[in-house]
Amino acid sequence: MQTNFENKVTETYERALRRGELYFIESTIANITENDIEFEIRFAPSLAKKPTAEHTEESPTKHKVVDPFAPYSQELFVQEFEHHVILLNKFCVVPNHILVVTKEYEEQSNSLNQEDLATVWYCMMQIKSQNTIAFYNCGNNSGSSQPHKHVQVIPLPSDVRFSPPINAIIYKHQNKMPGEIFSFSELPYVHYVALLDPQQLSGHHGHNYKEIVSQYLTKNYLSLVNAMTEGFRASSLTGSFSYNFLMTHTWIMIVPRSSEKYEQISVNSLGFAGMLLVKREEELEFVKNVGLLRVLEGVAVSKDKDQLIDNIHISV
Ligand code: B4P
């Protein structure tokens, strides 16, 4: 049964689509298997025509970039919270793709805070008819195109066993202690994962539920951020860097980034969920030829020590 929130998302989506205020981008899925994981490559040719930045009409010569989230389109508005608004994604590849946007402008390179995670988790919990994944493209090399802080939540198909595809590896490590940080030998790039404790996330905390759960999520998110920061410090290099953060109902993952693109392929957080998006036939062929893990390794930080140093130099 759909919750009020889910109904509002669906109604707003259908109305905005009907009125031409939102674009559903048609795509096809190709699967490729590497290291026993069946990855998904989404091919969305019409996205290649999407403009990459919006400019103000009054001063086109100055190329002032418009913030699409302030003011946001009322047609895409779903719900307001104390610190956030929930909007529908104007250019979605899957229906009901929502954005959790800060009301006050904040940089997309900032860390997530407890309020961000509380709102994102609320949205994920309210979408009951499908599983969801939340993601945060943090920093210039993360695949983000909008600098106003926003976390995204997309519904996942319920009929696919490993959805998102990266679950194929995560399910092999269900014996890990919740909160323990680990990584997978199958993946060639630096990443940090932790399982979430179902007991901590259950609804048995009474009226303090939101506070307790968001504290728990923040603690786990920050421990991944700290593990990543320590990894960089261990190589005696400092500086801010970009990363992708992923969260499902059962695990969280962080992947430091060295660059936005590998050759022509731009990768955002969903690439590391095992769901890469490509916009041109040549890109699809390129990924199939070079290998998807090679593409991901190319935009992340290779586990290879020498490359780790090189990549960190690029990203600071
Ligand atoms: P960012 O964090 O800045 O970047 P992004 O998700 O990589 O999206 P990008 O804009 O680079 O789009 P792309 O063509 O690569 O997110 C900004 C968000 O704001 C995006 O969701 C964007 O669509 C949205 N937005 C922009 N203008 C808006 C407006 N005026 N009002 C409301 N929302 C606005 O990818 C296109 C879409 O496909 C993205 O949403 C992307 O997240 C999604 N996608 C990528 N891989 C996918 C996959 N495997 N499966 C399903 N969806 C996928």
XYZ file of C-alpha atoms and ligand atoms in Angstrom:
369
model
C 0.000 0.000 0.000
C 1.272 3.460 -0.884
C 1.892 6.033 1.851
C 0.679 9.646 1.578
C 4.207 10.657 0.679
C 4.447 8.047 -2.067
C 1.044 9.099 -3.422
C 2.196 12.696 -3.522
C 5.378 11.713 -5.405
C 3.399 9.706 -7.968
C 0.697 12.349 -8.424
C 3.239 15.159 -8.830
C 5.252 13.041 -11.253
C 2.255 12.208 -13.433
C 0.959 15.767 -13.477
C 4.376 17.298 -14.278
C 4.931 14.730 -17.036
C 1.514 15.442 -18.551
C 2.122 19.167 -18.494
C 5.579 18.876 -20.058
C 7.313 20.185 -16.912
C 9.283 16.971 -16.455
C 10.991 14.746 -19.023
C 11.003 10.981 -18.829
C 14.086 9.873 -20.751
C 13.651 6.568 -22.601
C 16.501 4.086 -22.137
C 17.443 0.487 -22.784
C 19.492 -1.742 -20.499
C 22.471 -3.854 -21.516
C 23.945 -6.263 -18.993
C 27.607 -7.179 -18.791
C 29.161 -9.607 -16.357
C 32.553 -8.935 -14.813
C 34.009 -10.593 -11.706
C 30.753 -12.539 -11.303
C 28.666 -9.375 -11.042
C 26.020 -8.663 -13.614
C 26.331 -4.924 -14.168
C 23.713 -2.776 -15.848
C 24.508 -0.228 -18.522
C 21.663 2.145 -19.272
C 21.733 3.615 -22.750
C 19.751 6.866 -22.995
C 20.485 8.415 -26.412
C 18.150 11.407 -26.068
C 20.074 12.600 -22.991
C 22.981 13.477 -25.276
C 20.874 16.419 -26.469
C 20.132 17.749 -22.973
C 21.734 21.192 -22.361
C 24.601 20.912 -19.857
C 24.056 24.243 -18.068
C 21.211 26.699 -17.901
C 21.915 30.399 -18.352
C 19.960 33.527 -17.465
C 18.174 35.084 -20.389
C 18.964 38.675 -19.349
C 22.702 38.234 -19.361
C 23.573 35.446 -21.778
C 27.003 36.924 -22.423
C 27.999 36.659 -18.773
C 27.036 32.980 -18.713
C 25.583 33.269 -15.248
C 24.570 29.767 -14.242
C 21.021 29.459 -12.937
C 20.312 27.435 -9.800
C 17.382 25.174 -10.800
C 16.611 24.530 -7.121
C 16.278 28.189 -6.037
C 13.712 29.081 -7.016
C 12.515 25.601 -7.894
C 9.621 24.803 -10.198
C 6.367 24.515 -8.223
C 5.350 21.815 -10.700
C 8.124 19.573 -9.331
C 7.506 20.296 -5.655
C 6.453 17.335 -3.492
C 6.912 18.267 0.175
C 8.636 20.693 2.500
C 10.662 19.842 5.616
C 12.343 22.137 8.143
C 15.620 22.276 6.202
C 14.805 20.660 2.853
C 12.375 20.523 -0.006
C 11.617 17.344 -1.936
C 11.492 17.886 -5.702
C 11.048 15.575 -8.619
C 14.024 15.232 -10.937
C 13.165 17.178 -14.090
C 15.208 14.822 -16.322
C 14.530 11.320 -15.066
C 15.462 7.964 -16.500
C 13.306 6.141 -13.947
C 9.892 7.498 -12.842
C 9.508 9.022 -9.371
C 13.204 9.956 -9.056
C 13.294 12.534 -6.247
C 15.788 15.106 -5.009
C 16.278 16.122 -1.385
C 17.420 19.732 -1.722
C 18.558 22.103 1.038
C 16.254 25.123 1.438
C 19.174 27.444 2.083
C 21.937 27.298 -0.503
C 24.756 24.953 0.530
C 27.652 23.672 -1.524
C 27.457 20.210 -3.055
C 31.031 19.701 -1.810
C 29.906 19.910 1.863
C 29.571 16.780 3.955
C 26.106 15.489 4.677
C 24.748 16.368 8.115
C 22.266 14.717 10.421
C 19.321 16.703 9.041
C 20.198 15.694 5.468
C 20.375 12.033 6.409
C 17.188 12.221 8.500
C 15.211 13.605 5.544
C 16.703 11.187 3.032
C 15.961 8.230 5.304
C 12.402 9.458 5.868
C 11.830 9.535 2.093
C 13.321 6.065 1.665
C 11.105 4.680 4.437
C 8.009 6.327 3.016
C 8.488 4.711 -0.391
C 7.155 1.309 0.536
C 6.100 -0.200 -2.770
C 9.685 -0.383 -4.088
C 13.230 -0.582 -2.790
C 15.211 2.601 -3.140
C 18.803 3.757 -3.270
C 19.974 7.214 -2.172
C 23.116 8.818 -3.554
C 25.177 11.936 -3.078
C 27.585 13.129 -5.785
C 29.961 15.186 -3.626
C 32.496 17.593 -5.152
C 33.640 18.611 -8.635
C 34.865 15.202 -9.761
C 31.873 13.243 -8.477
C 29.730 13.446 -11.624
C 27.524 16.210 -10.225
C 26.325 19.022 -12.471
C 24.415 21.165 -9.929
C 26.388 22.852 -7.130
C 23.381 23.377 -4.793
C 23.431 20.582 -2.180
C 21.036 17.766 -3.061
C 20.804 14.052 -2.351
C 18.922 11.887 -4.840
C 16.647 8.905 -4.197
C 15.584 6.537 -6.967
C 13.247 3.569 -6.881
C 14.780 0.228 -7.845
C 13.018 -2.573 -9.693
C 11.592 -5.015 -7.149
C 11.643 -7.987 -9.513
C 15.421 -8.117 -10.018
C 17.331 -10.215 -7.509
C 20.418 -8.035 -7.309
C 19.143 -4.545 -7.474
C 21.266 -2.527 -7.349
C 23.690 -4.916 -9.093
C 26.460 -4.266 -6.558
C 24.308 -6.202 -4.061
C 25.666 -9.339 -5.735
C 28.912 -8.823 -3.795
C 27.419 -7.266 -0.700
C 25.214 -10.309 -0.114
C 28.346 -12.461 0.018
C 29.496 -10.485 3.077
C 26.382 -10.640 5.236
C 28.456 -12.110 8.068
C 30.187 -8.764 8.651
C 29.345 -6.920 11.852
C 27.085 -3.910 11.273
C 29.213 -0.762 11.308
C 32.444 -2.638 10.502
C 34.159 -0.964 7.555
C 35.332 -3.278 4.814
C 35.942 -3.446 1.065
C 35.676 -6.059 -1.669
C 38.638 -7.767 -3.307
C 36.517 -8.077 -6.493
C 36.581 -4.306 -7.041
C 39.809 -2.700 -8.322
C 39.195 0.752 -6.863
C 39.336 2.144 -3.319
C 35.946 2.005 -1.592
C 34.584 1.609 1.933
C 31.391 -0.236 2.847
C 29.463 -0.830 6.076
C 26.334 -2.867 6.724
C 23.558 -1.098 8.628
C 22.163 -2.653 11.795
C 18.480 -3.521 11.253
C 17.862 -3.289 15.013
C 19.122 0.293 15.137
C 16.901 1.191 12.206
C 13.758 -0.562 13.412
C 10.798 1.507 14.538
C 11.114 0.489 18.216
C 12.455 3.807 19.443
C 9.091 5.479 19.981
C 8.859 9.230 19.513
C 12.682 9.524 19.425
C 12.847 7.411 16.271
C 13.931 10.179 13.891
C 16.639 11.458 16.238
C 18.068 8.023 17.064
C 18.070 6.758 13.487
C 19.567 9.922 12.017
C 22.311 9.928 14.687
C 23.066 6.313 13.842
C 23.213 7.007 10.089
C 25.390 10.092 10.615
C 27.825 8.164 12.811
C 28.185 5.466 10.148
C 28.440 7.946 7.262
C 31.150 9.909 9.116
C 33.092 6.760 9.905
C 33.248 5.997 6.158
C 34.299 9.607 5.442
C 36.980 9.331 8.152
C 38.231 5.999 6.823
C 38.542 7.578 3.385
C 40.310 10.661 4.793
C 42.715 8.469 6.792
C 43.486 6.524 3.619
C 44.521 9.739 1.920
C 46.484 10.952 4.938
C 48.374 7.647 5.010
C 49.805 8.622 1.653
C 50.948 11.976 3.256
C 48.786 14.018 0.905
C 46.085 16.404 2.028
C 43.309 18.405 0.431
C 39.609 18.162 -0.278
C 38.393 15.549 -2.678
C 35.304 14.361 -4.429
C 33.447 11.201 -3.584
C 30.265 9.261 -4.200
C 28.094 8.143 -1.298
C 25.463 5.421 -1.693
C 22.871 4.275 0.833
C 20.304 1.469 0.664
C 18.106 0.121 3.466
C 20.872 -2.289 4.450
C 24.308 -0.818 3.595
C 26.262 2.337 2.876
C 29.298 2.819 0.625
C 31.736 5.601 -0.173
C 34.019 5.826 -3.213
C 36.686 8.567 -3.524
C 36.963 10.079 -7.003
C 39.985 11.160 -9.015
C 38.146 12.468 -12.081
C 34.670 13.012 -13.437
C 35.229 11.133 -16.692
C 37.130 8.176 -18.050
C 37.770 9.066 -21.667
C 34.289 10.287 -22.744
C 32.351 8.411 -20.050
C 30.995 10.569 -17.219
C 30.248 8.561 -14.068
C 28.080 9.508 -11.073
C 27.303 7.560 -7.875
C 24.995 5.127 -9.657
C 27.970 3.833 -11.649
C 29.309 2.445 -8.363
C 25.957 0.829 -7.621
C 26.649 -1.123 -10.811
C 24.318 1.051 -12.902
C 26.268 3.048 -15.438
C 24.563 5.561 -17.714
C 25.770 6.175 -21.279
C 24.355 8.611 -23.791
C 25.925 7.568 -27.098
C 26.253 4.309 -28.992
C 30.063 4.795 -29.116
C 30.133 5.103 -25.316
C 28.239 1.841 -24.956
C 30.668 0.070 -27.295
C 33.625 1.654 -25.512
C 32.481 0.354 -22.085
C 31.841 -3.107 -23.497
C 35.324 -3.183 -25.067
C 37.335 -1.632 -22.252
C 35.358 -3.198 -19.417
C 33.080 -1.503 -16.932
C 35.359 -2.085 -13.940
C 38.206 -0.461 -15.862
C 36.001 2.617 -16.440
C 35.059 2.779 -12.746
C 38.691 2.302 -11.696
C 39.630 5.095 -14.106
C 37.394 7.676 -12.381
C 37.937 6.394 -8.836
C 41.250 5.753 -7.072
C 42.938 2.560 -8.164
C 43.909 0.114 -5.434
C 47.244 -0.071 -7.141
C 49.536 1.885 -4.781
C 51.482 3.804 -7.430
C 48.323 4.888 -9.135
C 46.831 5.834 -5.783
C 49.495 8.513 -5.359
C 49.026 9.771 -8.939
C 45.279 9.874 -8.623
C 45.338 11.778 -5.341
C 47.573 14.412 -6.923
C 44.934 14.942 -9.590
C 42.069 15.253 -7.145
C 43.431 17.702 -4.517
P 23.821 15.952 -9.994
O 24.215 15.259 -8.711
O 24.314 17.348 -10.131
O 24.246 15.104 -11.278
P 23.670 13.775 -11.968
O 22.747 13.025 -11.061
O 24.815 13.029 -12.536
O 22.802 14.385 -13.108
P 23.218 15.209 -14.397
O 22.469 16.499 -14.332
O 24.700 15.281 -14.543
O 22.485 14.368 -15.487
P 22.865 13.203 -16.494
O 22.503 13.721 -17.827
O 24.212 12.615 -16.287
O 22.246 15.953 -10.036
C 21.471 17.043 -10.468
C 20.045 16.533 -10.529
O 19.150 17.628 -10.761
C 19.858 15.568 -11.680
O 19.021 14.544 -11.245
C 19.189 16.441 -12.743
O 18.466 15.688 -13.676
C 18.310 17.313 -11.849
N 17.874 18.595 -12.433
C 18.519 19.388 -13.312
N 17.788 20.501 -13.576
C 16.664 20.408 -12.827
C 15.527 21.225 -12.635
N 15.383 22.381 -13.299
N 14.568 20.824 -11.762
C 14.679 19.651 -11.102
N 15.727 18.824 -11.250
C 16.705 19.197 -12.086
O 21.819 12.102 -16.033
C 20.439 12.287 -16.211
C 19.706 11.681 -15.051
O 19.857 10.258 -15.010
C 20.235 12.173 -13.714
O 19.126 12.436 -12.911
C 21.027 10.999 -13.203
O 21.127 11.018 -11.778
C 20.203 9.844 -13.721
N 20.930 8.572 -13.817
C 22.267 8.365 -14.030
N 22.554 7.052 -14.101
C 21.361 6.402 -13.957
C 21.006 5.024 -13.923
N 21.892 4.049 -14.099
N 19.704 4.713 -13.726
C 18.760 5.691 -13.551
N 19.050 7.012 -13.571
C 20.326 7.359 -13.761
